[in-house]
């Protein structure tokens, strides 16, 4: 039954506040040729069974940012950077694994390309190890 819980937590989970102050980048890849599985394999501080804030870094023309954000919101992503920034960052909380990371990476690359842009890369954040858990 653990696999069912993990499946249900993928994408859109609210178990982790993406605005927490103790989040650190635990894995990233800005190399188109690197597989998500390879990036996750080299990650030192990633905790696979815990939610992560998956962020996709895109560069799209300024007049396309709103359209991209609206489409991404349908999949539970939110725009996490300030208006006027050159690149956009879309984020959502999910359990991170190689398969779903790869699927999302491909989805974001297609979304950016359809809006005259590029997917620059992705990263994931989790609470820093040794930090106290967030109070409810």
Tab-separated table of C-alpha atoms in Angstrom:
chain	number	residue	atom	x	y	z
A	1	UNK	CA	0.000	0.000	0.000
A	2	UNK	CA	3.000	2.327	0.351
A	3	UNK	CA	3.217	2.614	-3.437
A	4	UNK	CA	-0.411	3.804	-3.535
A	5	UNK	CA	0.344	6.572	-1.019
A	6	UNK	CA	3.398	7.627	-3.042
A	7	UNK	CA	1.370	7.659	-6.242
A	8	UNK	CA	-1.351	9.780	-4.679
A	9	UNK	CA	1.219	12.243	-3.314
A	10	UNK	CA	2.819	12.894	-6.719
A	11	UNK	CA	2.181	16.384	-7.979
A	12	UNK	CA	0.150	18.904	-6.090
A	13	UNK	CA	0.834	17.591	-2.609
A	14	UNK	CA	0.677	20.198	0.133
A	15	UNK	CA	2.857	18.350	2.641
A	16	UNK	CA	5.707	20.790	2.066
A	17	UNK	CA	5.378	24.556	1.997
A	18	UNK	CA	7.425	25.732	-1.015
A	19	UNK	CA	7.988	29.074	0.711
A	20	UNK	CA	9.780	27.617	3.743
A	21	UNK	CA	12.977	29.392	4.636
A	22	UNK	CA	15.019	26.248	5.292
A	23	UNK	CA	14.775	24.743	1.799
A	24	UNK	CA	18.027	24.033	-0.008
A	25	UNK	CA	18.780	22.778	-3.508
A	26	UNK	CA	19.406	19.045	-3.144
A	27	UNK	CA	19.711	18.164	-6.830
A	28	UNK	CA	19.850	20.053	-10.106
A	29	UNK	CA	20.517	19.564	-13.777
A	30	UNK	CA	21.042	22.246	-16.369
A	31	UNK	CA	22.565	19.869	-18.935
A	32	UNK	CA	20.194	18.673	-21.670
A	33	UNK	CA	22.236	15.508	-22.131
A	34	UNK	CA	22.082	14.439	-18.465
A	35	UNK	CA	19.328	12.008	-17.563
A	36	UNK	CA	17.244	12.770	-14.492
A	37	UNK	CA	18.276	9.386	-13.099
A	38	UNK	CA	21.946	10.409	-13.340
A	39	UNK	CA	21.286	13.732	-11.608
A	40	UNK	CA	19.368	12.014	-8.818
A	41	UNK	CA	22.082	9.359	-8.468
A	42	UNK	CA	24.728	12.019	-7.778
A	43	UNK	CA	22.543	13.967	-5.338
A	44	UNK	CA	24.029	13.867	-1.848
A	45	UNK	CA	21.278	15.442	0.265
A	46	UNK	CA	18.135	14.316	-1.574
A	47	UNK	CA	15.678	12.246	0.478
A	48	UNK	CA	13.743	10.154	-2.080
A	49	UNK	CA	10.692	9.337	0.041
A	50	UNK	CA	10.052	12.941	1.121
A	51	UNK	CA	8.282	15.685	-0.860
A	52	UNK	CA	10.468	18.105	-2.789
A	53	UNK	CA	9.865	21.417	-4.510
A	54	UNK	CA	10.561	20.641	-8.166
A	55	UNK	CA	11.461	23.803	-10.074
A	56	UNK	CA	11.763	24.202	-13.833
A	57	UNK	CA	13.767	27.166	-15.117
A	58	UNK	CA	12.476	28.454	-18.447
A	59	UNK	CA	13.351	31.346	-20.694
A	60	UNK	CA	10.403	32.609	-22.720
A	61	UNK	CA	9.626	35.997	-24.260
A	62	UNK	CA	8.061	38.398	-21.774
A	63	UNK	CA	4.772	38.432	-23.663
A	64	UNK	CA	4.509	34.627	-23.316
A	65	UNK	CA	5.118	34.289	-19.570
A	66	UNK	CA	1.467	34.611	-18.610
A	67	UNK	CA	0.367	32.015	-21.177
A	68	UNK	CA	3.016	29.553	-20.022
A	69	UNK	CA	2.108	30.099	-16.360
A	70	UNK	CA	-1.602	29.523	-17.037
A	71	UNK	CA	-0.933	26.264	-18.873
A	72	UNK	CA	1.510	25.031	-16.221
A	73	UNK	CA	-1.004	25.859	-13.480
A	74	UNK	CA	-3.285	23.183	-14.919
A	75	UNK	CA	-0.648	20.659	-13.794
A	76	UNK	CA	-0.256	22.209	-10.334
A	77	UNK	CA	2.703	24.485	-11.078
A	78	UNK	CA	2.978	28.036	-9.858
A	79	UNK	CA	5.176	30.871	-11.025
A	80	UNK	CA	7.665	31.487	-8.240
A	81	UNK	CA	9.678	34.447	-9.429
A	82	UNK	CA	8.859	38.108	-9.596
A	83	UNK	CA	7.368	39.754	-12.680
A	84	UNK	CA	9.952	41.380	-14.889
A	85	UNK	CA	12.642	38.764	-14.343
A	86	UNK	CA	14.256	37.519	-17.538
A	87	UNK	CA	13.688	33.822	-16.823
A	88	UNK	CA	10.680	32.178	-15.264
A	89	UNK	CA	10.650	29.512	-12.579
A	90	UNK	CA	7.712	27.135	-12.306
A	91	UNK	CA	7.452	25.032	-9.164
A	92	UNK	CA	5.309	22.390	-7.548
A	93	UNK	CA	5.646	20.050	-4.601
A	94	UNK	CA	5.873	16.341	-5.323
A	95	UNK	CA	7.669	13.136	-4.483
A	96	UNK	CA	10.607	13.161	-6.854
A	97	UNK	CA	11.783	10.138	-8.808
A	98	UNK	CA	13.629	9.698	-12.097
A	99	UNK	CA	10.613	8.707	-14.184
A	100	UNK	CA	8.352	11.564	-13.129
A	101	UNK	CA	11.189	14.076	-13.185
A	102	UNK	CA	11.977	13.054	-16.759
A	103	UNK	CA	8.325	13.311	-17.786
A	104	UNK	CA	7.994	16.775	-16.274
A	105	UNK	CA	11.275	17.913	-17.782
A	106	UNK	CA	10.050	16.855	-21.216
A	107	UNK	CA	6.679	18.506	-20.650
A	108	UNK	CA	8.312	21.789	-19.657
A	109	UNK	CA	10.692	21.700	-22.640
A	110	UNK	CA	7.721	21.269	-24.983
A	111	UNK	CA	5.759	24.017	-23.251
A	112	UNK	CA	8.672	26.440	-23.515
A	113	UNK	CA	9.302	25.586	-27.178
A	114	UNK	CA	5.642	26.115	-28.086
A	115	UNK	CA	6.005	29.624	-26.657
A	116	UNK	CA	9.246	30.520	-28.463
A	117	UNK	CA	11.390	29.700	-25.446
A	118	UNK	CA	13.777	27.201	-23.935
A	119	UNK	CA	13.881	24.979	-20.877
A	120	UNK	CA	17.141	25.875	-19.138
A	121	UNK	CA	17.097	23.122	-16.517
A	122	UNK	CA	15.536	22.000	-13.273
A	123	UNK	CA	16.328	21.699	-9.605
A	124	UNK	CA	14.672	20.366	-6.489
A	125	UNK	CA	14.597	21.703	-2.961
A	126	UNK	CA	14.042	19.969	0.356
A	127	UNK	CA	14.513	21.062	3.965
A	128	UNK	CA	18.141	21.295	5.031
A	129	UNK	CA	19.249	18.238	6.981
A	130	UNK	CA	19.526	18.835	10.689
A	131	UNK	CA	16.966	21.648	10.569
A	132	UNK	CA	13.940	21.472	12.859
A	133	UNK	CA	10.743	20.380	11.172
A	134	UNK	CA	8.228	23.048	10.249
A	135	UNK	CA	5.709	23.777	13.011
A	136	UNK	CA	2.049	23.337	12.178
